[in-house]
Amino acid sequence: MLIDESNVVHAIEKLKSNRAAARAAAQTVATGSRAAEPRGMAEPQGAAEPRGVAGLQSVAQPQVVGQEAESARAAAPLRAVAPEPATVGRARTLGMPEWLAGQLAGGGLARGAVTAMADCPAAVVDILAHVTANGGCAAVVGYPKLALAAVAAAGGELSRLIIVPDPAPHVGAVLSTLAEGLDLVVYVPVQRVTPTFARPVEARLRKSSCALLSCGTPWPGARLNLDVQVAGVHGLGRGSGRIRSIGVTGRVWGKGQPPQRITAELTGRRDGAGGQADQARIEVAL
């Protein structure tokens, strides 16, 4: 959706409501399937057994006293809120296409942090297509020349994109607001990013689950640096042919990230799982 900086909050709320509705529908289907499964075994036992269990619970609960009551009260909230370590690890990383994920120490971009990237439209298109195709929501800020048709051709979901062509004069406020509700924000600065500008944006970013990708201009103190560029276009002959893939090369380095070389072929539309399936790529991705 194409918006200006005045209605960023409304656009985020709309994306949140759509995602919440989808989750509620999935939970309803899952709950219905679980409820329908045990009826055949539970109903023949009659109603006497549940009443007896309820009666035992009502009598036993008041008799928990002293240290047992204290330990029971202390343990209950821990069971309710303690997350699994594996879930926390996945939540702090935003999945990337295979050509990039294989070179990153965490398998994706760190959420709540900034990644500085060279201005490579083909790579940006592929990243946006991957994130939105896998259910994520993203924003593109200050990048009016980005080919959205290429994102759609690569399998991305444009309904999960917020486009802010010109965030001025409140660039920092726009980035901070978008970071609170999205998975990825792609930002192209029009001038050098100063520490004075970067600090408040990063403070809001650290409290969110969003990854900020700054393209074309170095970001002071960026967690990750990604330098990629187009190395070649494959599929064209002399005056004929069709672009089949785009070759990119580069390197990645940063905090907790050993330097790695990147050599990849970006090929076209994704399958249902978000992976690249065939080799058709729209020309405007260049």
Coordinates of C-alpha atoms in Angstrom, one line a residue:
M1 CA 0.0 0.0 0.0
L2 CA 1.3 3.4 -1.0
I3 CA 1.1 5.9 1.9
D4 CA 2.7 9.1 3.2
E5 CA 4.2 9.7 6.7
S6 CA 0.9 11.0 8.1
N7 CA -1.0 7.7 8.0
V8 CA 1.8 5.2 8.8
V9 CA 0.1 4.2 12.1
H10 CA -3.2 3.4 10.3
A11 CA -1.4 1.2 7.8
I12 CA 0.4 -0.7 10.5
E13 CA -2.8 -1.2 12.5
K14 CA -4.5 -2.6 9.3
L15 CA -1.7 -5.1 8.8
K16 CA -1.8 -6.1 12.4
S17 CA -5.6 -6.7 12.3
N18 CA -5.3 -8.8 9.1
R19 CA -2.5 -10.9 10.7
A20 CA -4.5 -11.3 14.0
A21 CA -7.6 -12.4 12.0
A22 CA -5.6 -15.0 10.2
R23 CA -4.1 -16.4 13.5
A24 CA -7.6 -16.5 15.1
A25 CA -9.0 -18.4 12.2
A26 CA -6.1 -20.9 12.4
Q27 CA -6.6 -21.3 16.1
T28 CA -10.3 -21.9 15.6
V29 CA -9.7 -24.7 13.1
A30 CA -7.1 -26.3 15.4
T31 CA -9.3 -26.1 18.5
G32 CA -12.2 -27.6 16.6
S33 CA -10.1 -30.5 15.4
R34 CA -8.9 -31.2 19.0
A35 CA -12.3 -31.0 20.5
A36 CA -13.8 -33.4 17.9
E37 CA -11.2 -36.0 18.4
P38 CA -11.7 -37.3 22.0
R39 CA -15.5 -37.3 22.1
G40 CA -15.8 -41.0 21.0
M41 CA -13.8 -42.1 24.1
A42 CA -14.9 -39.5 26.7
E43 CA -18.7 -39.7 26.4
P44 CA -19.2 -43.5 27.2
Q45 CA -17.7 -42.9 30.7
G46 CA -20.7 -40.9 31.7
A47 CA -20.9 -37.7 33.8
A48 CA -20.1 -39.3 37.2
E49 CA -16.3 -39.3 36.7
P50 CA -15.9 -35.5 36.0
R51 CA -18.1 -34.6 39.0
G52 CA -16.0 -36.8 41.2
V53 CA -12.8 -35.2 40.0
A54 CA -14.2 -31.7 40.5
G55 CA -15.3 -32.6 44.0
L56 CA -11.8 -33.9 44.8
Q57 CA -10.2 -30.8 43.5
S58 CA -12.5 -28.5 45.5
V59 CA -11.7 -30.4 48.7
A60 CA -8.0 -30.8 48.1
Q61 CA -7.1 -27.2 47.2
P62 CA -7.9 -25.5 50.5
Q63 CA -5.7 -28.1 52.4
V64 CA -2.5 -26.9 50.7
V65 CA -0.8 -24.8 53.4
G66 CA 2.5 -23.6 54.6
Q67 CA 5.5 -24.2 52.4
E68 CA 3.5 -26.3 49.9
A69 CA 1.2 -23.4 49.2
E70 CA 4.1 -20.9 48.7
S71 CA 5.9 -23.3 46.3
A72 CA 2.7 -23.9 44.4
R73 CA 2.0 -20.1 44.0
A74 CA 5.7 -19.5 43.0
A75 CA 5.8 -22.3 40.4
A76 CA 2.5 -21.6 38.6
P77 CA 3.5 -18.3 36.9
L78 CA 6.8 -19.7 35.8
R79 CA 5.0 -22.5 34.0
A80 CA 2.7 -20.0 32.4
V81 CA 5.2 -17.6 30.9
A82 CA 8.6 -19.3 30.6
P83 CA 9.3 -19.7 26.8
E84 CA 11.4 -22.4 25.3
P85 CA 14.9 -21.4 24.4
A86 CA 14.5 -22.5 20.8
T87 CA 11.5 -20.3 20.3
V88 CA 13.3 -17.3 21.6
G89 CA 16.2 -17.9 19.2
R90 CA 14.0 -18.1 16.2
A91 CA 12.1 -15.0 17.2
R92 CA 15.2 -12.8 17.2
T93 CA 16.2 -13.7 13.6
L94 CA 14.4 -12.8 10.5
G95 CA 14.6 -15.5 7.8
M96 CA 16.4 -14.6 4.6
P97 CA 16.7 -16.2 1.1
E98 CA 18.9 -19.3 0.9
W99 CA 21.7 -17.6 -0.9
L100 CA 22.1 -15.1 2.0
A101 CA 20.9 -17.2 5.0
G102 CA 23.7 -19.8 4.3
Q103 CA 26.3 -17.1 4.8
L104 CA 24.9 -15.5 8.0
A105 CA 25.9 -16.8 11.5
G106 CA 22.3 -16.8 12.7
G107 CA 20.7 -17.8 9.4
G108 CA 19.0 -14.4 9.0
L109 CA 19.0 -10.8 9.9
A110 CA 19.0 -9.9 13.6
R111 CA 15.7 -8.4 14.8
G112 CA 16.0 -5.2 16.8
A113 CA 19.2 -4.2 15.0
V114 CA 20.4 -2.4 11.9
T115 CA 22.0 -4.0 8.8
A116 CA 23.9 -1.7 6.4
M117 CA 23.6 -2.9 2.8
A118 CA 24.9 -1.7 -0.5
D119 CA 22.3 -0.3 -2.9
C120 CA 21.6 -3.5 -4.9
P121 CA 18.0 -3.5 -6.2
A122 CA 18.1 -7.1 -7.3
A123 CA 19.0 -8.3 -3.8
V124 CA 16.5 -5.9 -2.1
V125 CA 13.7 -7.3 -4.4
D126 CA 14.7 -10.9 -3.5
I127 CA 14.7 -10.2 0.2
L128 CA 11.4 -8.4 0.2
A129 CA 9.8 -11.2 -1.9
H130 CA 11.1 -13.8 0.6
V131 CA 9.9 -12.1 3.7
T132 CA 6.4 -11.3 2.4
A133 CA 6.0 -14.7 0.8
N134 CA 6.6 -16.3 4.2
G135 CA 4.0 -14.3 6.0
G136 CA 6.1 -11.3 7.1
C137 CA 5.2 -7.6 6.8
A138 CA 7.7 -5.1 5.5
A139 CA 8.0 -1.4 4.6
V140 CA 10.1 0.4 2.0
V141 CA 11.0 4.0 3.0
G142 CA 12.6 6.6 0.8
Y143 CA 12.9 4.2 -2.2
P144 CA 10.4 5.4 -4.9
K145 CA 12.4 3.8 -7.7
L146 CA 12.2 0.3 -6.4
A147 CA 10.4 -2.0 -8.9
L148 CA 7.4 -3.4 -7.0
A149 CA 6.5 -5.3 -10.1
A150 CA 9.7 -7.3 -9.6
V151 CA 8.8 -8.1 -6.0
A152 CA 5.4 -9.5 -7.2
A153 CA 7.1 -11.4 -10.1
A154 CA 9.5 -13.0 -7.6
G155 CA 6.6 -14.3 -5.5
G156 CA 6.2 -11.5 -3.0
E157 CA 2.9 -10.4 -1.5
L158 CA 2.4 -6.7 -2.2
S159 CA -0.5 -6.6 0.3
R160 CA 2.1 -7.1 3.0
L161 CA 4.2 -4.1 1.9
I162 CA 3.9 -0.5 3.1
I163 CA 5.5 2.1 0.8
V164 CA 6.6 5.5 2.0
P165 CA 8.2 7.2 -0.9
D166 CA 9.1 10.4 0.9
P167 CA 9.3 10.2 4.8
A168 CA 10.5 13.8 5.2
P169 CA 10.5 15.8 7.4
H170 CA 9.9 13.3 10.1
V171 CA 12.2 10.5 8.9
G172 CA 13.2 9.2 12.4
A173 CA 9.6 9.2 13.7
V174 CA 8.4 7.3 10.6
L175 CA 11.2 4.6 11.0
S176 CA 10.5 4.2 14.7
T177 CA 6.7 3.9 14.2
L178 CA 7.1 1.3 11.4
A179 CA 9.6 -0.7 13.5
E180 CA 7.0 -1.2 16.2
G181 CA 4.7 -3.3 14.0
L182 CA 6.6 -4.8 11.1
D183 CA 9.2 -7.5 10.5
L184 CA 11.4 -5.6 8.1
V185 CA 12.0 -2.0 7.2
V186 CA 14.1 -1.1 4.1
Y187 CA 15.3 2.4 4.3
V188 CA 17.3 4.4 1.7
P189 CA 18.9 7.5 3.3
V190 CA 19.1 10.6 1.1
Q191 CA 22.1 11.9 3.1
R192 CA 24.8 10.7 5.5
V193 CA 23.4 9.0 8.6
T194 CA 24.8 10.8 11.7
P195 CA 25.0 9.2 15.2
T196 CA 22.5 11.9 16.4
F197 CA 19.9 10.6 14.0
A198 CA 20.8 6.9 14.5
R199 CA 20.7 6.7 18.3
P200 CA 16.9 7.3 18.9
V201 CA 16.0 5.1 16.0
E202 CA 18.1 2.3 17.3
A203 CA 16.6 2.8 20.8
R204 CA 13.1 2.2 19.5
L205 CA 14.4 -0.7 17.3
R206 CA 15.9 -2.6 20.2
K207 CA 12.5 -2.7 21.9
S208 CA 10.9 -4.3 18.8
S209 CA 11.1 -7.5 16.7
C210 CA 11.9 -5.6 13.5
A211 CA 15.0 -5.7 11.4
L212 CA 16.1 -2.4 9.8
L213 CA 17.9 -2.6 6.4
S214 CA 19.7 0.6 5.5
C215 CA 20.6 0.6 1.8
G216 CA 23.2 2.7 0.0
T217 CA 24.6 4.7 2.9
P218 CA 26.8 3.4 5.8
W219 CA 25.0 3.3 9.2
P220 CA 27.2 4.1 12.2
G221 CA 27.4 1.1 14.5
A222 CA 25.5 -1.3 12.3
R223 CA 25.2 -4.9 13.6
L224 CA 25.8 -6.4 10.1
N225 CA 27.3 -5.1 6.9
L226 CA 26.3 -6.6 3.6
D227 CA 28.1 -5.5 0.4
V228 CA 26.6 -7.1 -2.7
Q229 CA 26.4 -6.0 -6.3
V230 CA 25.2 -7.4 -9.6
A231 CA 28.0 -9.4 -11.3
G232 CA 26.1 -10.5 -14.4
V233 CA 22.8 -11.2 -16.2
H234 CA 22.2 -14.6 -17.7
G235 CA 19.9 -15.7 -20.4
L236 CA 20.3 -12.9 -23.0
G237 CA 21.8 -13.5 -26.4
R238 CA 22.6 -11.1 -29.3
G239 CA 19.4 -9.1 -29.6
S240 CA 17.2 -11.8 -28.3
G241 CA 16.5 -14.0 -25.3
R242 CA 15.1 -13.6 -21.8
I243 CA 16.7 -12.9 -18.4
R244 CA 16.9 -16.2 -16.6
S245 CA 18.9 -15.2 -13.5
I246 CA 21.0 -12.4 -12.0
G247 CA 24.4 -13.1 -10.6
V248 CA 25.4 -11.3 -7.4
T249 CA 28.7 -11.3 -5.6
G250 CA 29.9 -9.6 -2.4
R251 CA 30.8 -10.1 1.2
V252 CA 29.2 -9.9 4.7
W253 CA 30.8 -9.1 8.0
G254 CA 29.8 -7.6 11.4
K255 CA 29.4 -8.2 15.1
G256 CA 29.4 -11.9 15.8
Q257 CA 29.6 -12.5 12.1
P258 CA 32.8 -13.9 10.6
P259 CA 33.6 -12.4 7.2
Q260 CA 32.1 -14.4 4.4
R261 CA 32.2 -14.2 0.6
I262 CA 28.9 -14.3 -1.3
T263 CA 28.4 -15.7 -4.8
A264 CA 24.8 -16.4 -5.8
E265 CA 22.4 -16.7 -8.7
L266 CA 19.0 -15.0 -8.1
T267 CA 16.4 -16.9 -10.0
G268 CA 12.7 -16.3 -10.1
R269 CA 9.3 -17.0 -8.7
R270 CA 9.0 -18.9 -5.4
D271 CA 7.0 -22.1 -4.6
G272 CA 4.4 -22.4 -1.9
A273 CA 7.1 -22.6 0.8
G274 CA 8.8 -19.4 -0.2
G275 CA 11.7 -21.1 -2.0
Q276 CA 12.9 -20.2 -5.5
A277 CA 11.1 -22.5 -7.9
D278 CA 11.7 -21.5 -11.6
Q279 CA 14.0 -19.2 -13.4
A280 CA 11.8 -16.4 -14.6
R281 CA 12.8 -12.9 -13.4
I282 CA 11.2 -9.7 -14.6
E283 CA 13.7 -7.4 -16.3
V284 CA 12.9 -4.4 -14.0
A285 CA 14.6 -6.2 -11.1
L286 CA 17.9 -4.8 -12.5

